mmCIF file of C-alpha atoms and ligand atoms in Angstrom:
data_model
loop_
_atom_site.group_PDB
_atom_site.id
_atom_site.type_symbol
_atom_site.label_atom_id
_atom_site.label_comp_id
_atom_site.label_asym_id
_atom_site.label_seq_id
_atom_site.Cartn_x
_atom_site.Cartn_y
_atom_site.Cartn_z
ATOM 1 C CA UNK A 1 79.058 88.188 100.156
ATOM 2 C CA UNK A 2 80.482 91.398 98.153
ATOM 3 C CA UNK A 3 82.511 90.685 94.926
ATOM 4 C CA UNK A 4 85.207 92.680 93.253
ATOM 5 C CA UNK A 5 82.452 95.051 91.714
ATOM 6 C CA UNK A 6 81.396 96.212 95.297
ATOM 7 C CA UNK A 7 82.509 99.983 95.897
ATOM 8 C CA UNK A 8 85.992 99.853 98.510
ATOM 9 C CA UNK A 9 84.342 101.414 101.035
ATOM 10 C CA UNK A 10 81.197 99.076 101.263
ATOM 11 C CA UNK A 11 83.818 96.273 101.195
ATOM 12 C CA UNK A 12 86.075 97.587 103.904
ATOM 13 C CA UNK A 13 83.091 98.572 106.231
ATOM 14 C CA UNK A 14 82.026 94.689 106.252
ATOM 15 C CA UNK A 15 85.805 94.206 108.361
ATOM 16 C CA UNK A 16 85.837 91.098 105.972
ATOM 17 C CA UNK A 17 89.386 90.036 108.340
ATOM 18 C CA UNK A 18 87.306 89.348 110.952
ATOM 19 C CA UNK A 19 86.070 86.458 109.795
ATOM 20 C CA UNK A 20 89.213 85.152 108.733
ATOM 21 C CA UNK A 21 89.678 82.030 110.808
ATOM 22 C CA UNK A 22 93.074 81.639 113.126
ATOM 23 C CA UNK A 23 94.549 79.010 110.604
ATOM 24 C CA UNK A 24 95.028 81.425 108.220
ATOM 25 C CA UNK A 25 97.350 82.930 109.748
ATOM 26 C CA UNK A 26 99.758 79.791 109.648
ATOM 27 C CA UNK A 27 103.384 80.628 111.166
ATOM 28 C CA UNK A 28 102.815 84.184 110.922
ATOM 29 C CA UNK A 29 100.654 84.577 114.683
ATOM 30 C CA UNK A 30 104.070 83.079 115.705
ATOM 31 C CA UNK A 31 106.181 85.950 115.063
ATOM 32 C CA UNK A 32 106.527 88.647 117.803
ATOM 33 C CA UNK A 33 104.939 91.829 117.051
ATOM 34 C CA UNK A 34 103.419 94.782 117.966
ATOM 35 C CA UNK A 35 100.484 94.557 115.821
ATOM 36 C CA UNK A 36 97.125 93.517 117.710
ATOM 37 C CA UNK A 37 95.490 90.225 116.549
ATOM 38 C CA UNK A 38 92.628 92.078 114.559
ATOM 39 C CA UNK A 39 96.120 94.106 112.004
ATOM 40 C CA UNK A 40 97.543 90.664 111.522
ATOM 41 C CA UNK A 41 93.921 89.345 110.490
ATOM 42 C CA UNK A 42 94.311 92.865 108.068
ATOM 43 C CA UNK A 43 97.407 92.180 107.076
ATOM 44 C CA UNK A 44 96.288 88.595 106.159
ATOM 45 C CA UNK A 45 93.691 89.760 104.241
ATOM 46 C CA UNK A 46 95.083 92.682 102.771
ATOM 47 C CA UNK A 47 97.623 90.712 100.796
ATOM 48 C CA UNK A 48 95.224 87.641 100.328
ATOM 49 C CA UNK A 49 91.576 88.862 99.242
ATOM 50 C CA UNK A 50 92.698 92.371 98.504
ATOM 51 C CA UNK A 51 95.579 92.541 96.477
ATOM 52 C CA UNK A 52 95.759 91.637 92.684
ATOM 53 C CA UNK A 53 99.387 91.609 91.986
ATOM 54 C CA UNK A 54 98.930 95.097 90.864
ATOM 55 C CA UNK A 55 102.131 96.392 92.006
ATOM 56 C CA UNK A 56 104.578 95.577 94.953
ATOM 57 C CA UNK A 57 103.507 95.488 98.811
ATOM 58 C CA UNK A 58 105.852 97.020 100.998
ATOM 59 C CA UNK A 59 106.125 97.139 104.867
ATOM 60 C CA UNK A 60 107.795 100.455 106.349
ATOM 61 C CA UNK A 61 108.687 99.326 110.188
ATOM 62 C CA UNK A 62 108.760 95.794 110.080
ATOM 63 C CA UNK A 63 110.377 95.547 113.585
ATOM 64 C CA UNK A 64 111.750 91.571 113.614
ATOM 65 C CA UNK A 65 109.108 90.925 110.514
ATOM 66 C CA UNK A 66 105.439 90.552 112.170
ATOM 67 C CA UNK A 67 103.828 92.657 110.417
ATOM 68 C CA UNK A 68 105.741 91.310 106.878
ATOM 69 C CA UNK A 69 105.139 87.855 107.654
ATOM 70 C CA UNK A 70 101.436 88.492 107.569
ATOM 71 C CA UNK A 71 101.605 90.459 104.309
ATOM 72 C CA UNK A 72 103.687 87.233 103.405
ATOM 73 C CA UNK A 73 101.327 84.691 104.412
ATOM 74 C CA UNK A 74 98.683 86.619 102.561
ATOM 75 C CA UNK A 75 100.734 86.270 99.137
ATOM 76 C CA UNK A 76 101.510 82.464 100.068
ATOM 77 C CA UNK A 77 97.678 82.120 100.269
ATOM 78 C CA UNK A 78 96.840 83.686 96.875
ATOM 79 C CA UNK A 79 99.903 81.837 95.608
ATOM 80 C CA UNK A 80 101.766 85.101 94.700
ATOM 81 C CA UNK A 81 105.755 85.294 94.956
ATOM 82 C CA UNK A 82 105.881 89.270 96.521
ATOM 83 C CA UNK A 83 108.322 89.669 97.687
ATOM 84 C CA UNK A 84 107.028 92.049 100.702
ATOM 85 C CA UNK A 85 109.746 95.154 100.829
ATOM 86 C CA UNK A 86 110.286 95.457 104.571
ATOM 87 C CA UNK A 87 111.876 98.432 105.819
ATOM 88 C CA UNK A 88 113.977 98.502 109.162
ATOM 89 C CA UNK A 89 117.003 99.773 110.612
ATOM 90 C CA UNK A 90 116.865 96.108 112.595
ATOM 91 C CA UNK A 91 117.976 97.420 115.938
ATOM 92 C CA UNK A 92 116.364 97.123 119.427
ATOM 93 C CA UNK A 93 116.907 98.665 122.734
ATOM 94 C CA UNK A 94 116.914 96.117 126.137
ATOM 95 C CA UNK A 95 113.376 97.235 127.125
ATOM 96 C CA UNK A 96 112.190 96.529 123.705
ATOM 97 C CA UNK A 97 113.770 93.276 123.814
ATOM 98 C CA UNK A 98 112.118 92.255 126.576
ATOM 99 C CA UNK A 99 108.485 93.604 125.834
ATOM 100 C CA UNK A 100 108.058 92.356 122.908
ATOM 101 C CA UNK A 101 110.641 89.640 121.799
ATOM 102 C CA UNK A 102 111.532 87.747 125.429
ATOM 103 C CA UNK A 103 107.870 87.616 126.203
ATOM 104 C CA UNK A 104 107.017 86.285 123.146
ATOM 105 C CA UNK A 105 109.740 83.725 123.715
ATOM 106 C CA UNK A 106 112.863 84.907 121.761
ATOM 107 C CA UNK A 107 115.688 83.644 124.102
ATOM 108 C CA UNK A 108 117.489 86.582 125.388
ATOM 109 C CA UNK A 109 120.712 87.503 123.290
ATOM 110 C CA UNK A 110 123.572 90.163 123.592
ATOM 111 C CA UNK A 111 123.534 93.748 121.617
ATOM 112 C CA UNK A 112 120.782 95.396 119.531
ATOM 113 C CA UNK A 113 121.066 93.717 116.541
ATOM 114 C CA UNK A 114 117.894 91.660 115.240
ATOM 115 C CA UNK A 115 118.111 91.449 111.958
ATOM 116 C CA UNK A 116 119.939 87.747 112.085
ATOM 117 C CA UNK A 117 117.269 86.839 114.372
ATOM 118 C CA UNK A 118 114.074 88.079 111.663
ATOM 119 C CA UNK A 119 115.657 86.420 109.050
ATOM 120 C CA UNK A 120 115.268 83.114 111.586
ATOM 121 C CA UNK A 121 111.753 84.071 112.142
ATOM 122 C CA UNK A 122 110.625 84.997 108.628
ATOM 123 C CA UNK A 123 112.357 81.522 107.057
ATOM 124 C CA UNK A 124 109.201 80.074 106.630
ATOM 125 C CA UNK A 125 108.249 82.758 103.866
ATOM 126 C CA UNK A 126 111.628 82.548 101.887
ATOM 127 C CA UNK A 127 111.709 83.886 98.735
ATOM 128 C CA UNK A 128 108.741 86.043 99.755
ATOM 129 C CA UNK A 129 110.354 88.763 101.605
ATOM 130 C CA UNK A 130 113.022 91.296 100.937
ATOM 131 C CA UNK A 131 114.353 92.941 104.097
ATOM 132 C CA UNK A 132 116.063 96.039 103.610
ATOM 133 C CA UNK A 133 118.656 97.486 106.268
ATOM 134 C CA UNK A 134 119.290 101.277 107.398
ATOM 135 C CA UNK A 135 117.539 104.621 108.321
ATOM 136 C CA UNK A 136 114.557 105.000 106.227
ATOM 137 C CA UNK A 137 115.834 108.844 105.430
ATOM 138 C CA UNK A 138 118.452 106.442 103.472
ATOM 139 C CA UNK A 139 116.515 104.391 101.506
ATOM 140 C CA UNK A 140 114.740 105.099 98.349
ATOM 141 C CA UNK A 141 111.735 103.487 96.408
ATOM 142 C CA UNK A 142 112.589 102.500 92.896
ATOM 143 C CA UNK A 143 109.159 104.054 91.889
ATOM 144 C CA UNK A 144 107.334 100.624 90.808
ATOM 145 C CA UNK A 145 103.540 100.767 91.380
ATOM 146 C CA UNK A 146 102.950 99.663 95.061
ATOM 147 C CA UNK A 147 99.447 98.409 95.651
ATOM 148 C CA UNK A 148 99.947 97.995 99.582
ATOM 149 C CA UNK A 149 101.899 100.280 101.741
ATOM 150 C CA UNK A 150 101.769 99.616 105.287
ATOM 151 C CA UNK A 151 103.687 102.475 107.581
ATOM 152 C CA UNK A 152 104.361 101.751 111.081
ATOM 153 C CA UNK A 153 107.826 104.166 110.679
ATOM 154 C CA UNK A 154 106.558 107.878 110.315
ATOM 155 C CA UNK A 155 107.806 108.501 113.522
ATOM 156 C CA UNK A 156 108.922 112.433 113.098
ATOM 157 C CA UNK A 157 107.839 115.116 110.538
ATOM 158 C CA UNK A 158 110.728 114.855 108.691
ATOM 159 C CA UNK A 159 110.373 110.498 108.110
ATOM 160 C CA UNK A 160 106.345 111.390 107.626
ATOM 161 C CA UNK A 161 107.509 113.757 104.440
ATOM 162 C CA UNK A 162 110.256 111.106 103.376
ATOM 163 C CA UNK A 163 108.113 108.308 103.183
ATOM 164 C CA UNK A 164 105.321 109.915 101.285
ATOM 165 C CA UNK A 165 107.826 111.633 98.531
ATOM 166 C CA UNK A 166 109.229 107.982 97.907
ATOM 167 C CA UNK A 167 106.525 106.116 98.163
ATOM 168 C CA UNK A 168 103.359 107.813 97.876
ATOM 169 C CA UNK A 169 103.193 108.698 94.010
ATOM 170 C CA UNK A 170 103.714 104.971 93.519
ATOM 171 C CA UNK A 171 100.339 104.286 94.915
ATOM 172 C CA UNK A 172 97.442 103.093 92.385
ATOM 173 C CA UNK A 173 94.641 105.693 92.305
ATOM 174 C CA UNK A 174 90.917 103.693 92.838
ATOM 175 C CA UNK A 175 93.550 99.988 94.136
ATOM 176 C CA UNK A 176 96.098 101.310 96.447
ATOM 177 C CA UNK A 177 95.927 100.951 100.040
ATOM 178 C CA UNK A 178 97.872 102.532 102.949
ATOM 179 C CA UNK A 179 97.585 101.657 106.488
ATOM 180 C CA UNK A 180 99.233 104.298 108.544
ATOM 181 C CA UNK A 181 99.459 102.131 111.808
ATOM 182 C CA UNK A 182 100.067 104.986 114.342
ATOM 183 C CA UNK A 183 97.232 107.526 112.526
ATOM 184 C CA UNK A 184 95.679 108.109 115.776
ATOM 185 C CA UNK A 185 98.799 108.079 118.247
ATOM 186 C CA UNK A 186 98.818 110.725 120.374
ATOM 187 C CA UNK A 187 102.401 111.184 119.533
ATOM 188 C CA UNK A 188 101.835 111.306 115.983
ATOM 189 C CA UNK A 189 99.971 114.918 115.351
ATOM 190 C CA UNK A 190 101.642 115.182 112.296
ATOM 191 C CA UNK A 191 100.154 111.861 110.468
ATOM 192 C CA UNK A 192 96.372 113.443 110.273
ATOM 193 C CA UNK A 193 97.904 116.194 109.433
ATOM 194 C CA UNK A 194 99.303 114.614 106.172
ATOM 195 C CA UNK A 195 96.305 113.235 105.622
ATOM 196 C CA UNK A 196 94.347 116.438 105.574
ATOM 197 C CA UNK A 197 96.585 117.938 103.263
ATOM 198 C CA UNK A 198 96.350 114.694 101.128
ATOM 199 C CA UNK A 199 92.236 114.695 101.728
ATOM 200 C CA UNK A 200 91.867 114.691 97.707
ATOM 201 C CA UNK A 201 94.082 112.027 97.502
ATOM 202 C CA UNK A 202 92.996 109.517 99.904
ATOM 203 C CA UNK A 203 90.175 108.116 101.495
ATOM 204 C CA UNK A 204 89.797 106.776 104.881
ATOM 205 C CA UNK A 205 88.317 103.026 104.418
ATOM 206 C CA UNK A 206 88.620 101.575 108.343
ATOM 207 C CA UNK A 207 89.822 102.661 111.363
ATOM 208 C CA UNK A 208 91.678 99.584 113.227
ATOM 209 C CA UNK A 209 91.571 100.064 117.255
ATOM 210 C CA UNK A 210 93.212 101.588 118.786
ATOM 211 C CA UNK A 211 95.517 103.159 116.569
ATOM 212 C CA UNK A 212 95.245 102.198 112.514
ATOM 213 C CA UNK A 213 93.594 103.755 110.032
ATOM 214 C CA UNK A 214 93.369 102.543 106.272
ATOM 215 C CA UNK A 215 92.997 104.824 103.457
ATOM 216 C CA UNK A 216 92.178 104.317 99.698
ATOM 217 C CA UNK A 217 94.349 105.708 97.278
ATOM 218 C CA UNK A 218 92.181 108.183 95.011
ATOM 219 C CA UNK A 219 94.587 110.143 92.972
ATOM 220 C CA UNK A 220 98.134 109.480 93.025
ATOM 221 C CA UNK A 221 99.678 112.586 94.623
ATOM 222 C CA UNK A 222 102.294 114.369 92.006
ATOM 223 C CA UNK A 223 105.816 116.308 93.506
ATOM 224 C CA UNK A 224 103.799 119.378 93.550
ATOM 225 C CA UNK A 225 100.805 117.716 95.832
ATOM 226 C CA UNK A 226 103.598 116.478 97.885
ATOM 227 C CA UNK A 227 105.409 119.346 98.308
ATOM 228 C CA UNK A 228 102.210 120.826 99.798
ATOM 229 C CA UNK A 229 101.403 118.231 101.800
ATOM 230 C CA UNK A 230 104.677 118.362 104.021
ATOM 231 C CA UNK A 231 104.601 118.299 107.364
ATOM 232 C CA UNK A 232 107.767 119.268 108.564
ATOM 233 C CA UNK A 233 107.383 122.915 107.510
ATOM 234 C CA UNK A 234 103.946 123.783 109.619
ATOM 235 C CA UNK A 235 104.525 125.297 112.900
ATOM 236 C CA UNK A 236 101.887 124.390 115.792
ATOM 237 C CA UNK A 237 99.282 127.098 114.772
ATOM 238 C CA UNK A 238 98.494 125.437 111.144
ATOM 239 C CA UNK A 239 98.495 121.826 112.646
ATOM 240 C CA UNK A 240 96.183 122.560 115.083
ATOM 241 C CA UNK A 241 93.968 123.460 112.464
ATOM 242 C CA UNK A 242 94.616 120.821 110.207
ATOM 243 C CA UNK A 243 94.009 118.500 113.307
ATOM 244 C CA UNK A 244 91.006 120.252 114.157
ATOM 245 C CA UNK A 245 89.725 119.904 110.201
ATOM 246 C CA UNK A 246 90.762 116.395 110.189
ATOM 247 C CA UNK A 247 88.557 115.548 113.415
ATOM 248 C CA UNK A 248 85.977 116.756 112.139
ATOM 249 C CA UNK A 249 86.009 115.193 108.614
ATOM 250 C CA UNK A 250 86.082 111.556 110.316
ATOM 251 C CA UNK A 251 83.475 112.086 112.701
ATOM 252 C CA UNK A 252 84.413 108.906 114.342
ATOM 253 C CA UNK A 253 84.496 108.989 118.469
ATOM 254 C CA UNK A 254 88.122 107.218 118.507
ATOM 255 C CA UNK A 255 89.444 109.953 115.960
ATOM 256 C CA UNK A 256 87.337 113.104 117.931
ATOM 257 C CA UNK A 257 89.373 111.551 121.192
ATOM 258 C CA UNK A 258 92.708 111.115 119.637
ATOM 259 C CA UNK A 259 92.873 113.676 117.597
ATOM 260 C CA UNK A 260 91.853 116.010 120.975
ATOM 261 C CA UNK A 261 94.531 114.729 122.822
ATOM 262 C CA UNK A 262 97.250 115.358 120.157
ATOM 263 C CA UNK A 263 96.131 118.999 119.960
ATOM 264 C CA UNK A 264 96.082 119.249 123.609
ATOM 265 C CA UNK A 265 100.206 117.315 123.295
ATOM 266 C CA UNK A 266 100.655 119.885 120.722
ATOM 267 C CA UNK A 267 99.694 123.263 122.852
ATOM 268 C CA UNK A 268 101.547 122.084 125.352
ATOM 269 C CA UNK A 269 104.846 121.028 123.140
ATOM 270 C CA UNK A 270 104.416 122.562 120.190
ATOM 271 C CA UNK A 271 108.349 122.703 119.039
ATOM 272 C CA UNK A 272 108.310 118.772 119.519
ATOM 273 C CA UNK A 273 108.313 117.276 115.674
ATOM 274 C CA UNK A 274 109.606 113.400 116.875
ATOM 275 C CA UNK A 275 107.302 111.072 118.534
ATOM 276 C CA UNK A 276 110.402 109.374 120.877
ATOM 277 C CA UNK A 277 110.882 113.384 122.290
ATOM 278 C CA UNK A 278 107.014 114.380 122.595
ATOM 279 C CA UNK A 279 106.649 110.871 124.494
ATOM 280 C CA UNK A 280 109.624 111.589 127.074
ATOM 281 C CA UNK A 281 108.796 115.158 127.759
ATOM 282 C CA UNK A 282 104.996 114.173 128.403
ATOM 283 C CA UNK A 283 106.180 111.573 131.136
ATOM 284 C CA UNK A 284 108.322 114.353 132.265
ATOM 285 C CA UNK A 285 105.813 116.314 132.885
ATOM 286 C CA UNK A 286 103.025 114.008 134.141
ATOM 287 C CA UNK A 287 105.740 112.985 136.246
ATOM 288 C CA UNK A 288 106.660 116.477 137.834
HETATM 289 C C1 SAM B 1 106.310 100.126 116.015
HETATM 290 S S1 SAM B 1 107.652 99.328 115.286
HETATM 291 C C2 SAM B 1 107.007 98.378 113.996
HETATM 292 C C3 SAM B 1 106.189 97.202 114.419
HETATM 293 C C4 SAM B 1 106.018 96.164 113.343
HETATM 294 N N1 SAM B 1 105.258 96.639 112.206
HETATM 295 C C5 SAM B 1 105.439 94.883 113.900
HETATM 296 O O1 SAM B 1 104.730 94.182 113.196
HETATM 297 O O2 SAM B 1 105.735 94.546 115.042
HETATM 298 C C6 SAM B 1 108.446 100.624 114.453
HETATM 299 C C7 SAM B 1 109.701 100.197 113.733
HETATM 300 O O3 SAM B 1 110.201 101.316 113.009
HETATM 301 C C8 SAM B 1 111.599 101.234 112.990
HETATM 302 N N2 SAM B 1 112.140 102.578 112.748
HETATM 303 C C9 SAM B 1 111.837 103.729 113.403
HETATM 304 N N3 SAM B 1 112.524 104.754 112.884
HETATM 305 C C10 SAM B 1 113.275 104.245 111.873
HETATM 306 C C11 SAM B 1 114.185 104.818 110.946
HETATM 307 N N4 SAM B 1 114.484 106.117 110.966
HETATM 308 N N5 SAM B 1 114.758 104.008 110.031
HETATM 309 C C12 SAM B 1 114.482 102.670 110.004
HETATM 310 N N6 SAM B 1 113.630 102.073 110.860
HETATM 311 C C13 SAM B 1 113.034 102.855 111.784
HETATM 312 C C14 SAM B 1 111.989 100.711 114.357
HETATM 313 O O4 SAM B 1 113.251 100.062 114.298
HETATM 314 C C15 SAM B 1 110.828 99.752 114.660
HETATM 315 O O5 SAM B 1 111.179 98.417 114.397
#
């Protein structure tokens, strides 16, 4: 059993959320999500066993709130108020709707709009949760010290540089955490390349199948660190080395795979900056 004196790394490569039995996730396996059973049991455990109350926890892409309720249930658990920050625009197109919210049993309902409906499904953790509404390139972190940051949103380069100049200098050096849920998307070249720019600043601590990595905070990156670190300003020659650099550094099968198959998305779009874009034209293409 490791204790709070146990080095993050040694305690993150035990995957203590395994063992984290189904009850503890109360109401929250209830809630439709993307998230695969193992990031809820993360999420769970994150907010329970990991976090101190150090600073705030915040949940960039909460979807209709599956991801927050488990950050939620975690603070229930180690009877902390939160609240968890969630960050949405709270829209969803018919074939989301019916991949992820009518299978999961939402009945079907008119227009885009869900944020009515995860208000419904995050009652249960009232007073624990703060949603916030609109574009993420709109919103703004009020530069409190975050001790979990969970981004499921960094869809495009120019979101990816957004979210780390609001929220990434708020992160506790040696306590943070950040999960970047879609590190090793193929649609996503740009988040390892962040994170190779960032390499003094973070440490990865687990890799999640298929797609989540966690990182340690280190050393809080400053506006200058930041301002290096942006993504949206590297053609396709310097991400393809930063790729290559970052596949190498993890030395982790999953990451050597991914990370090959975003440079080979890269060569052969390497204008595309938006994950919604590179995904069409690849169909496109596999489809011509
Ligand atoms: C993959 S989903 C998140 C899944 C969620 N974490 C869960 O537990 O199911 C990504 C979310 O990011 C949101 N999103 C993408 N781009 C956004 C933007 N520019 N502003 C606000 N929300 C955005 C989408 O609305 C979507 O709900």
């Amino acid at each position: 059993m490791r204790d709070s004196h146990d080095p993050p790394e040694a305690v993150f490569a035990d995957a203590p959320w395994t063992a984290l039995p189904d009850a503890a996730l109360g109401r929250a396996g209830e809630v439709p999500s993307m998230l695969t059973s193992r990031e809820r049991r993360l999420y769970v455990w994150l907010a329970t066993h990991w976090a101190r109350g150090a600073g705030a926890v915040v949940d960039l892409g909460c979807f209709v709130g599956g991801s927050t309720a488990c950050l939620a249930q975690g603070l229930a658990l180690a009877g902390r108020d939160g609240p968890v920050h969630a960050y949405d625009r709270f829209s969803a197109n018919e074939s989301a709707k019916e991949k992820f919210l009518y299978a999961s049993g939402v009945p079907p309902f008119e227009g885009s709009d869900t944020l009515a409906l995860a208000q419904r499904l995050l009652a249960p953790w009232e007073g624990r949760v703060a949603l916030h509404r609109g574009d993420i390139l709109d919103q703004h972190w009020t530069g409190e010290p975050i001790e979990l940051l969970v981004v499921d949103i960094a869809k495009s380069t120019a979101i990816t540089d957004h979210v780390a100049a609001q929220f990434f200098g708020a992160l506790i050096p040696g306590r943070s955490v950040l999960v970047h849920q879609d590190y090793l998307h193929n649609v996503q070249p740009w988040l390892p390349v962040q994170m190779e720019l960032l390499k003094d600043h973070f440490t990865p601590l687990a890799h999640l199948a298929p797609h989540s990595m966690c990182f340690l905070c280190t050393r809080a990156p400053d506006a200058e660190a930041l301002k290096r670190a942006r993504t949206d300003t590297r053609d396709a020659g310097a991400m393809l080395e930063l790729l290559d650099a970052a596949r190498r550094r993890h030395a982790l099968p999953a990451a050597d795979r991914a990370i090959g198959k975003m440079m080979e998305n890269l060569r052969a779009h390497p204008g595309l900056r938006d994950a919604g874009a590179l995904r069409r034209r690849l169909r496109r293409s596999a489809s011509s």
